[in-house]
Every structure is written in C-alpha cells, then in structure tokens.
PDB file of C-alpha atoms in Angstrom:
ATOM      1  CA  MET G   1      17.762  -1.941  11.859  1.00  0.00           C
ATOM      2  CA  LEU G   2      16.341  -1.245   8.197  1.00  0.00           C
ATOM      3  CA  THR G   3      14.377  -4.345   7.227  1.00  0.00           C
ATOM      4  CA  ASN G   4      13.198  -3.977   3.906  1.00  0.00           C
ATOM      5  CA  ILE G   5      10.722  -7.020   2.280  1.00  0.00           C
ATOM      6  CA  ARG G   6      10.941  -8.141  -1.963  1.00  0.00           C
ATOM      7  CA  GLN G   7      10.602 -10.672  -4.245  1.00  0.00           C
ATOM      8  CA  PRO G   8      13.467 -12.721  -4.604  1.00  0.00           C
ATOM      9  CA  GLN G   9      15.679 -13.018  -8.054  1.00  0.00           C
ATOM     10  CA  ILE G  10      17.899 -15.870  -8.181  1.00  0.00           C
ATOM     11  CA  GLY G  11      20.735 -13.779  -7.594  1.00  0.00           C
ATOM     12  CA  ASP G  12      19.571 -14.574  -4.223  1.00  0.00           C
ATOM     13  CA  VAL G  13      20.182 -18.352  -4.507  1.00  0.00           C
ATOM     14  CA  ASN G  14      23.621 -18.557  -2.221  1.00  0.00           C
ATOM     15  CA  TYR G  15      22.184 -15.774   0.569  1.00  0.00           C
ATOM     16  CA  LEU G  16      18.745 -18.391   0.860  1.00  0.00           C
ATOM     17  CA  PHE G  17      20.792 -22.013   1.109  1.00  0.00           C
ATOM     18  CA  ASP G  18      23.327 -20.096   3.408  1.00  0.00           C
ATOM     19  CA  ILE G  19      20.179 -18.835   5.809  1.00  0.00           C
ATOM     20  CA  ASP G  20      18.960 -22.887   5.192  1.00  0.00           C
ATOM     21  CA  LEU G  21      22.270 -24.067   6.451  1.00  0.00           C
ATOM     22  CA  LYS G  22      22.412 -21.565   9.579  1.00  0.00           C
ATOM     23  CA  CYS G  23      18.495 -22.620  10.657  1.00  0.00           C
ATOM     24  CA  PHE G  24      17.328 -25.502   9.610  1.00  0.00           C
ATOM     25  CA  ASP G  25      18.485 -29.374  10.319  1.00  0.00           C
ATOM     26  CA  ASP G  26      17.405 -30.213   7.032  1.00  0.00           C
ATOM     27  CA  PRO G  27      17.993 -27.644   4.304  1.00  0.00           C
ATOM     28  CA  PHE G  28      17.292 -27.840   0.835  1.00  0.00           C
ATOM     29  CA  PRO G  29      20.571 -28.384  -0.987  1.00  0.00           C
ATOM     30  CA  ALA G  30      21.217 -25.443  -4.084  1.00  0.00           C
ATOM     31  CA  ASP G  31      19.724 -26.718  -7.061  1.00  0.00           C
ATOM     32  CA  LYS G  32      16.219 -27.481  -4.861  1.00  0.00           C
ATOM     33  CA  TRP G  33      16.245 -23.312  -3.860  1.00  0.00           C
ATOM     34  CA  LYS G  34      16.586 -22.854  -7.417  1.00  0.00           C
ATOM     35  CA  GLN G  35      13.297 -24.845  -8.451  1.00  0.00           C
ATOM     36  CA  VAL G  36      11.644 -23.143  -5.073  1.00  0.00           C
ATOM     37  CA  LEU G  37      12.534 -19.404  -6.931  1.00  0.00           C
ATOM     38  CA  THR G  38      11.322 -20.363 -10.092  1.00  0.00           C
ATOM     39  CA  ALA G  39       8.156 -22.247  -9.512  1.00  0.00           C
ATOM     40  CA  GLU G  40       4.895 -22.030  -9.843  1.00  0.00           C
ATOM     41  CA  GLY G  41       2.390 -21.536  -7.318  1.00  0.00           C
ATOM     42  CA  ILE G  42       4.800 -20.708  -4.861  1.00  0.00           C
ATOM     43  CA  SER G  43       4.642 -17.404  -3.332  1.00  0.00           C
ATOM     44  CA  LYS G  44       7.538 -16.107  -1.826  1.00  0.00           C
ATOM     45  CA  LEU G  45       9.438 -13.185  -0.175  1.00  0.00           C
ATOM     46  CA  ILE G  46      13.066 -12.457   1.594  1.00  0.00           C
ATOM     47  CA  SER G  47      13.588  -9.515   4.080  1.00  0.00           C
ATOM     48  CA  THR G  48      16.526  -8.270   3.434  1.00  0.00           C
ATOM     49  CA  SER G  49      19.190  -6.481   5.944  1.00  0.00           C
ATOM     50  CA  TYR G  50      22.437  -3.984   4.948  1.00  0.00           C
ATOM     51  CA  GLY G  51      20.921  -5.151   1.608  1.00  0.00           C
ATOM     52  CA  ASN G  52      21.682  -8.484   1.469  1.00  0.00           C
ATOM     53  CA  PRO G  53      18.580 -11.245   2.021  1.00  0.00           C
ATOM     54  CA  SER G  54      18.574 -11.743   5.944  1.00  0.00           C
ATOM     55  CA  GLY G  55      15.531 -14.336   5.132  1.00  0.00           C
ATOM     56  CA  TYR G  56      12.425 -15.658   3.919  1.00  0.00           C
ATOM     57  CA  VAL G  57       9.281 -17.100   4.173  1.00  0.00           C
ATOM     58  CA  PHE G  58       7.243 -18.978   1.691  1.00  0.00           C
ATOM     59  CA  TRP G  59       4.116 -20.427   0.921  1.00  0.00           C
ATOM     60  CA  THR G  60       1.070 -22.241  -1.407  1.00  0.00           C
ATOM     61  CA  PRO G  61      -1.799 -19.279  -1.219  1.00  0.00           C
ATOM     62  CA  GLY G  62      -4.404 -21.709  -1.469  1.00  0.00           C
ATOM     63  CA  ASP G  63      -8.246 -21.163  -1.412  1.00  0.00           C
ATOM     64  CA  THR G  64      -8.951 -22.030   1.971  1.00  0.00           C
ATOM     65  CA  THR G  65      -5.406 -21.371   3.870  1.00  0.00           C
ATOM     66  CA  ALA G  66      -2.683 -19.973   2.511  1.00  0.00           C
ATOM     67  CA  THR G  67       0.540 -22.364   4.392  1.00  0.00           C
ATOM     68  CA  ILE G  68       3.710 -21.525   5.196  1.00  0.00           C
ATOM     69  CA  MET G  69       6.187 -24.485   3.588  1.00  0.00           C
ATOM     70  CA  ARG G  70       9.334 -22.110   5.423  1.00  0.00           C
ATOM     71  CA  ILE G  71      10.303 -19.806   7.483  1.00  0.00           C
ATOM     72  CA  ALA G  72      13.255 -18.571   8.265  1.00  0.00           C
ATOM     73  CA  VAL G  73      15.421 -15.440   9.552  1.00  0.00           C
ATOM     74  CA  LYS G  74      19.370 -15.853   9.941  1.00  0.00           C
ATOM     75  CA  PRO G  75      19.698 -16.117  13.406  1.00  0.00           C
ATOM     76  CA  THR G  76      22.439 -12.277  13.482  1.00  0.00           C
ATOM     77  CA  TYR G  77      19.041 -10.715  12.050  1.00  0.00           C
ATOM     78  CA  ARG G  78      16.686 -12.576  14.856  1.00  0.00           C
ATOM     79  CA  ASN G  79      14.850 -10.827  17.628  1.00  0.00           C
ATOM     80  CA  GLN G  80      15.052  -7.260  15.136  1.00  0.00           C
ATOM     81  CA  GLY G  81      11.199  -7.775  13.731  1.00  0.00           C
ATOM     82  CA  ALA G  82      11.775  -9.547   9.794  1.00  0.00           C
ATOM     83  CA  GLY G  83      10.282 -12.716  10.912  1.00  0.00           C
ATOM     84  CA  GLN G  84       7.356 -10.845  11.986  1.00  0.00           C
ATOM     85  CA  GLN G  85       8.025  -8.591   8.512  1.00  0.00           C
ATOM     86  CA  LEU G  86       7.370 -12.262   6.372  1.00  0.00           C
ATOM     87  CA  LEU G  87       4.753 -13.549   8.407  1.00  0.00           C
ATOM     88  CA  ASN G  88       2.336 -10.093   7.698  1.00  0.00           C
ATOM     89  CA  ALA G  89       3.286 -10.496   4.574  1.00  0.00           C
ATOM     90  CA  VAL G  90       1.622 -13.408   4.400  1.00  0.00           C
ATOM     91  CA  CYS G  91      -1.309 -12.098   5.738  1.00  0.00           C
ATOM     92  CA  LEU G  92      -1.930  -9.391   4.588  1.00  0.00           C
ATOM     93  CA  ASN G  93      -1.774 -11.083   1.142  1.00  0.00           C
ATOM     94  CA  ALA G  94      -4.665 -13.942   2.537  1.00  0.00           C
ATOM     95  CA  ARG G  95      -5.854 -11.019   3.787  1.00  0.00           C
ATOM     96  CA  GLN G  96      -6.256  -9.182   0.342  1.00  0.00           C
ATOM     97  CA  ARG G  97      -7.373 -12.568  -1.158  1.00  0.00           C
ATOM     98  CA  SER G  98      -9.969 -13.072   0.990  1.00  0.00           C
ATOM     99  CA  VAL G  99      -8.216 -17.178   2.352  1.00  0.00           C
ATOM    100  CA  PRO G 100     -10.313 -17.025   5.963  1.00  0.00           C
ATOM    101  CA  ARG G 101      -6.773 -18.524   7.489  1.00  0.00           C
ATOM    102  CA  VAL G 102      -2.817 -18.888   7.505  1.00  0.00           C
ATOM    103  CA  SER G 103      -1.762 -22.457   8.582  1.00  0.00           C
ATOM    104  CA  ILE G 104       2.667 -23.260   9.258  1.00  0.00           C
ATOM    105  CA  PRO G 105       2.935 -27.233  10.034  1.00  0.00           C
ATOM    106  CA  VAL G 106       5.920 -27.568  12.428  1.00  0.00           C
ATOM    107  CA  PRO G 107       8.062 -30.197  13.285  1.00  0.00           C
ATOM    108  CA  GLU G 108       7.582 -31.750  16.695  1.00  0.00           C
ATOM    109  CA  SER G 109      11.414 -30.953  17.404  1.00  0.00           C
ATOM    110  CA  LEU G 110      10.850 -27.509  17.174  1.00  0.00           C
ATOM    111  CA  CYS G 111       8.399 -27.119  19.012  1.00  0.00           C
ATOM    112  CA  CYS G 112       9.501 -27.759  22.082  1.00  0.00           C
ATOM    113  CA  PRO G 113       8.980 -24.908  24.777  1.00  0.00           C
ATOM    114  CA  GLY G 114      12.067 -23.197  26.499  1.00  0.00           C
ATOM    115  CA  ASP G 115      14.703 -24.447  23.699  1.00  0.00           C
ATOM    116  CA  PRO G 116      16.395 -21.552  21.592  1.00  0.00           C
ATOM    117  CA  ARG G 117      15.003 -23.326  18.748  1.00  0.00           C
ATOM    118  CA  ASP G 118      11.790 -23.355  19.688  1.00  0.00           C
ATOM    119  CA  ALA G 119       8.927 -22.225  16.968  1.00  0.00           C
ATOM    120  CA  SER G 120       5.825 -22.609  19.541  1.00  0.00           C
ATOM    121  CA  ARG G 121       6.096 -19.715  21.523  1.00  0.00           C
ATOM    122  CA  TRP G 122       6.701 -17.492  18.619  1.00  0.00           C
ATOM    123  CA  LEU G 123       3.466 -18.652  16.768  1.00  0.00           C
ATOM    124  CA  LEU G 124       1.182 -18.995  19.705  1.00  0.00           C
ATOM    125  CA  ASN G 125       3.096 -14.669  20.042  1.00  0.00           C
ATOM    126  CA  ARG G 126       1.313 -13.887  16.881  1.00  0.00           C
ATOM    127  CA  GLY G 127      -2.114 -15.772  17.128  1.00  0.00           C
ATOM    128  CA  PHE G 128      -1.166 -18.628  15.463  1.00  0.00           C
ATOM    129  CA  ARG G 129      -4.164 -22.169  17.667  1.00  0.00           C
ATOM    130  CA  THR G 130      -3.424 -25.285  17.534  1.00  0.00           C
ATOM    131  CA  ASN G 131      -6.506 -27.117  17.939  1.00  0.00           C
ATOM    132  CA  GLY G 132      -5.505 -30.582  19.580  1.00  0.00           C
ATOM    133  CA  ARG G 133      -5.346 -33.704  18.360  1.00  0.00           C
ATOM    134  CA  HIS G 134      -6.873 -32.610  14.799  1.00  0.00           C
ATOM    135  CA  SER G 135      -3.354 -30.609  14.623  1.00  0.00           C
ATOM    136  CA  ILE G 136      -1.898 -33.353  14.504  1.00  0.00           C
ATOM    137  CA  LEU G 137       0.040 -34.075  10.955  1.00  0.00           C
ATOM    138  CA  LYS G 138       1.579 -37.748  11.165  1.00  0.00           C
ATOM    139  CA  ASP G 139       5.324 -38.812   9.111  1.00  0.00           C
ATOM    140  CA  HIS G 140       4.848 -35.448   8.415  1.00  0.00           C
ATOM    141  CA  ALA G 141       9.006 -33.873   8.400  1.00  0.00           C
ATOM    142  CA  THR G 142      12.299 -34.979   8.887  1.00  0.00           C
ATOM    143  CA  CYS G 143      14.622 -33.653  10.626  1.00  0.00           C
ATOM    144  CA  PHE G 144      18.035 -35.693  10.769  1.00  0.00           C
ATOM    145  CA  GLY G 145      17.037 -38.045   8.499  1.00  0.00           C
ATOM    146  CA  LYS G 146      14.677 -39.311  10.347  1.00  0.00           C
ATOM    147  CA  VAL G 147      10.354 -38.490   9.805  1.00  0.00           C
ATOM    148  CA  GLU G 148       8.257 -37.033  12.479  1.00  0.00           C
ATOM    149  CA  ASP G 149       5.467 -35.580  13.344  1.00  0.00           C
ATOM    150  CA  ALA G 150       4.174 -31.829  12.928  1.00  0.00           C
ATOM    151  CA  PHE G 151       1.872 -29.820  14.930  1.00  0.00           C
ATOM    152  CA  LEU G 152       0.197 -27.568  12.533  1.00  0.00           C
ATOM    153  CA  PHE G 153      -0.715 -24.087  13.763  1.00  0.00           C
ATOM    154  CA  VAL G 154      -4.132 -22.073  12.163  1.00  0.00           C
ATOM    155  CA  LEU G 155      -4.303 -17.911  11.798  1.00  0.00           C
ATOM    156  CA  GLU G 156      -7.616 -16.982  11.283  1.00  0.00           C
ATOM    157  CA  MET G 157      -7.510 -14.069   9.582  1.00  0.00           C
ATOM    158  CA  GLU G 158     -10.465 -12.866  11.896  1.00  0.00           C
ATOM    159  CA  LYS G 159      -8.295 -12.202  14.263  1.00  0.00           C
ATOM    160  CA  PHE G 160      -4.826 -10.327  11.826  1.00  0.00           C
TER     161      PHE G 160
END
C-alpha cells in the first residue's frame, strides 16, 4: 500500500475526527480538531492511504524533548507501516533540531500486554523505554470519563 506523509489541511478535519473515533475511547470533538489544526506550537502530520487521511501524529517540539501528544492509525490501515512512518517523521524532526529525545505518555489502559489495543509493545519494539516508577504520570489521562495514570515512554535520539 502506498502511504504518504503530509501536513494536514483544514479540509481533513472530518477524516481526523473519524480516525480519532475509531482509535480512542476519548475522541476529541470535531471543533477541538479545528483548534489543533490551527494551533501554534503544535507540530502535526497525517498519513494518507489512497489519497485519504488514514493516520495522524501531533507533538510539541520542545528544546530537550519532543513530546508526542497523540498518534493514531485507522484500524483498517494498521500493520502496513503508516504508524512507523509517522513516528519516524517525528524522530527525524527531533534529530534535525538536535532535540535529544522523543517521549510519549500512554494511558495505563493502553499498556496491557496481550491486549489488541496494547501500545506498550509497539513502542518497546521501536526502542522506546520507561524508567521505572519515574515514568508514571499520576492522573495524566482520561478514559471513559475516568482519570488514570500514564506511563512515559522515551526514545533517546542516539538510539534512533
């Protein structure tokens, strides 16, 4: 499958909203997507498959850490490399700006080895690591209206 990575456009908002609905228990409302797409200080990329948005990533570029705020690929396009391409684009951006690490906080409900929604294995397979109890972010995420902790996964750019 041919996947392209590009900057999102305001006309992509409905596709992004659809991806979010299919990937998260706490999707952003459509009006929040318009804010994200126009926000300063947030870097954004989307993957396209057959010309339509199939995934996205947005992150804060920071001086010492680029922090991925959200990354998703529509379920029908998973395991075809789009998520890896989006992640690589963030890491390449960090490396070009001499940012030493990329991090991503993951809600504990998405860190369940063996569960199809487990994000931890995918990140670990790409070189991200946690640092024991120092990687636990208390009350950092919301899932189904309940506040939960998150695990902070970090990739040192020297290992990318």
